[in-house]
Amino acid sequence: MVRITRRGFASRIATGAMAAFAASAALPMGVARPHDGAHVDDGPTVSADGPADHLVEITGFAFQPDRLQVRPGDTITWVNRDIAPHTATADDGSWDTGAIRTDESATVPVTPEMAATYYCRFHPMMTAQFDIVAVR
Amino acid sequence: MMKTTAVLFAAGIAFALTPVTATAQSAADLNDLEMAHVAYTADNIDIRYAHLALAISDNPTVRAFAETMIRDHTAVNEQALALLAELDVQAQDNFLSQQLLENAEVIIDELSGLRGAAFDRRYAENELAYHQAVNALVGETFIPNIENAQVRALFEAGLNIFQAHEGHAAMMVESVN
């Protein structure tokens, strides 16, 4: 069962994800990683060297952005800017933020095999997806 | 019978938009607090329809839609009440709110007598027609005539929600027919 966090707990999860990342990824020293601004999507909140939290705003009955690139170890945080409550729910039901009320948020950790297309259970015409790219 | 009630409702709205006698009122002449009352009444009517659907329908699509109507219209009403409290005013009852309630009684009488697929089809059809009518009223008559900027902003947000509901209702109509 994927652990879903609500606001207030997101920072704890991010810390745990960072520790896991540092322990598992034995990156060779001296390898130059491209850092020319070529990476895509929304601009994660930490540098490309570590796990990132990706923000998706729910506004006007849409997920913004409705497509983004994420890596295992990252997290995705949905923030609801609408009056109506929404969810982010995997199409196959394997993960679900549950109801997110106005100005609340919920965070999901990205794992390599997780379902990457999702919708709002309350308003099924709202759909979005993300692309899980390999850890560099 | 089905068409009659839809026409009655539409006629109720149409009548309200054109003054016929000296004492008749039009929706465009309502003040901000009366419009707020109409919006609150319209939300509550849809919540009542939804409770009826949860009492009668077994269809998962209909039930999910009804739960969303309760959730969303309750959230809008909470915002409306919060704004009225902030402005230190109260919504004002008016002819249009009363008309909406009278029309709703007719629909509720009809829906209560239906079961199974017949209920689902009529509920879906009414939800689509209801949201279409309310959206037209709010978009074309209310929003252009609201004076207070905060009230207008709330109506615009509400309209956005109800337009999404209209689309959702159209999907529901497809699925039950």
Short mmCIF file of C-alpha atoms in Angstrom, two decimals, chain A:
data_model
loop_
_atom_site.label_atom_id
_atom_site.label_comp_id
_atom_site.label_asym_id
_atom_site.label_seq_id
_atom_site.Cartn_x
_atom_site.Cartn_y
_atom_site.Cartn_z
CA MET A 1 0.00 0.00 0.00
CA VAL A 2 1.48 3.32 -1.06
CA ARG A 3 1.86 5.68 1.87
CA ILE A 4 0.00 8.92 1.26
CA THR A 5 0.95 11.96 3.24
CA ARG A 6 -1.04 15.07 3.98
CA ARG A 7 0.32 18.56 4.52
CA GLY A 8 2.56 18.74 7.55
CA PHE A 9 3.98 15.32 6.93
CA ALA A 10 5.35 15.92 3.45
CA SER A 11 8.71 17.18 4.71
CA ARG A 12 9.23 14.05 6.80
CA ILE A 13 8.62 11.83 3.80
CA ALA A 14 10.92 13.89 1.59
CA THR A 15 13.67 13.47 4.17
CA GLY A 16 13.11 9.70 4.27
CA ALA A 17 13.15 9.54 0.46
CA MET A 18 16.40 11.46 0.34
CA ALA A 19 18.04 9.09 2.81
CA ALA A 20 16.90 6.07 0.78
CA PHE A 21 18.17 7.64 -2.42
CA ALA A 22 21.61 8.41 -0.96
CA ALA A 23 21.95 4.88 0.38
CA SER A 24 20.94 3.02 -2.77
CA ALA A 25 22.34 5.03 -5.65
CA ALA A 26 26.11 4.47 -5.75
CA LEU A 27 26.99 7.13 -8.26
CA PRO A 28 30.52 7.11 -9.61
CA MET A 29 32.56 10.10 -8.58
CA GLY A 30 33.72 12.51 -11.23
CA VAL A 31 30.93 11.75 -13.72
CA ALA A 32 29.72 14.99 -15.18
CA ARG A 33 25.93 15.10 -15.19
CA PRO A 34 24.28 17.40 -17.68
CA HIS A 35 23.00 20.44 -15.87
CA ASP A 36 22.19 22.75 -18.73
CA GLY A 37 18.55 23.36 -17.88
CA ALA A 38 17.49 20.70 -20.36
CA HIS A 39 15.34 18.78 -17.90
CA VAL A 40 11.64 19.17 -18.36
CA ASP A 41 8.44 19.82 -16.45
CA ASP A 42 7.61 22.09 -13.59
CA GLY A 43 10.94 22.79 -11.92
CA PRO A 44 11.23 20.60 -8.85
CA THR A 45 11.98 22.24 -5.58
CA VAL A 46 15.44 20.72 -5.03
CA SER A 47 18.38 20.42 -7.40
CA ALA A 48 18.51 17.72 -10.05
CA ASP A 49 21.05 15.87 -7.88
CA GLY A 50 18.49 14.82 -5.30
CA PRO A 51 14.90 13.68 -5.12
CA ALA A 52 12.40 16.35 -6.02
CA ASP A 53 8.89 17.23 -4.94
CA HIS A 54 6.66 18.00 -7.90
CA LEU A 55 3.76 20.35 -7.40
CA VAL A 56 0.49 19.78 -9.22
CA GLU A 57 -2.15 22.44 -8.68
CA ILE A 58 -5.78 21.45 -8.96
CA THR A 59 -7.52 24.51 -10.32
CA GLY A 60 -10.52 25.11 -12.53
CA PHE A 61 -11.33 21.37 -12.50
CA ALA A 62 -7.98 20.51 -14.05
CA PHE A 63 -4.61 19.17 -12.97
CA GLN A 64 -1.87 21.70 -13.72
CA PRO A 65 0.40 20.46 -15.21
CA ASP A 66 -1.52 17.47 -16.57
CA ARG A 67 1.71 15.75 -17.55
CA LEU A 68 5.10 15.80 -15.89
CA GLN A 69 8.31 13.82 -15.67
CA VAL A 70 9.20 12.26 -12.33
CA ARG A 71 11.82 9.88 -11.01
CA PRO A 72 11.57 7.09 -8.45
CA GLY A 73 12.30 8.63 -5.07
CA ASP A 74 10.59 11.88 -6.03
CA THR A 75 7.28 12.89 -4.54
CA ILE A 76 4.22 14.46 -6.13
CA THR A 77 2.18 16.94 -4.13
CA TRP A 78 -1.31 17.96 -5.21
CA VAL A 79 -2.67 21.24 -3.88
CA ASN A 80 -6.37 21.97 -4.32
CA ARG A 81 -7.07 25.58 -5.31
CA ASP A 82 -10.73 24.92 -6.14
CA ILE A 83 -13.75 25.28 -3.91
CA ALA A 84 -14.86 21.75 -4.75
CA PRO A 85 -13.03 18.83 -3.14
CA HIS A 86 -10.98 16.66 -5.52
CA THR A 87 -8.86 13.52 -5.47
CA ALA A 88 -5.89 12.20 -7.41
CA THR A 89 -6.57 8.50 -7.95
CA ALA A 90 -4.69 5.97 -10.04
CA ASP A 91 -6.76 4.69 -12.97
CA ASP A 92 -6.27 1.16 -11.67
CA GLY A 93 -7.05 2.26 -8.10
CA SER A 94 -3.62 1.31 -6.78
CA TRP A 95 -3.05 4.68 -5.14
CA ASP A 96 -5.47 7.39 -4.04
CA THR A 97 -4.95 10.64 -2.18
CA GLY A 98 -8.52 10.57 -0.85
CA ALA A 99 -10.50 13.81 -0.65
CA ILE A 100 -8.37 16.96 -0.84
CA ARG A 101 -10.34 19.97 0.37
CA THR A 102 -9.75 23.61 -0.59
CA ASP A 103 -6.16 24.71 0.14
CA GLU A 104 -5.25 21.26 1.41
CA SER A 105 -2.57 19.10 -0.13
CA ALA A 106 -1.64 15.44 -0.35
CA THR A 107 1.68 13.85 -1.32
CA VAL A 108 2.44 10.54 -3.03
CA PRO A 109 5.94 9.02 -3.30
CA VAL A 110 7.02 7.94 -6.79
CA THR A 111 7.99 4.29 -7.12
CA PRO A 112 9.34 2.67 -10.30
CA GLU A 113 6.31 0.47 -11.07
CA MET A 114 3.47 2.68 -9.92
CA ALA A 115 0.44 3.43 -12.11
CA ALA A 116 1.14 6.70 -13.89
CA THR A 117 -2.28 7.70 -15.23
CA TYR A 118 -4.77 9.11 -12.82
CA TYR A 119 -8.05 11.01 -12.46
CA CYS A 120 -10.27 12.71 -9.91
CA ARG A 121 -12.66 10.17 -8.42
CA PHE A 122 -15.24 12.89 -7.74
CA HIS A 123 -15.02 14.38 -11.25
CA PRO A 124 -13.91 11.56 -13.57
CA MET A 125 -13.58 13.85 -16.59
CA MET A 126 -10.46 15.31 -14.88
CA THR A 127 -7.49 13.23 -16.02
CA ALA A 128 -3.72 13.52 -16.00
CA GLN A 129 -0.56 11.45 -16.07
CA PHE A 130 3.11 11.46 -15.35
CA ASP A 131 6.13 9.79 -16.95
CA ILE A 132 8.41 7.85 -14.65
CA VAL A 133 11.90 8.28 -16.04
CA ALA A 134 14.91 6.28 -14.98
CA VAL A 135 17.13 7.60 -12.21
CA ARG A 136 20.24 9.06 -13.81
#
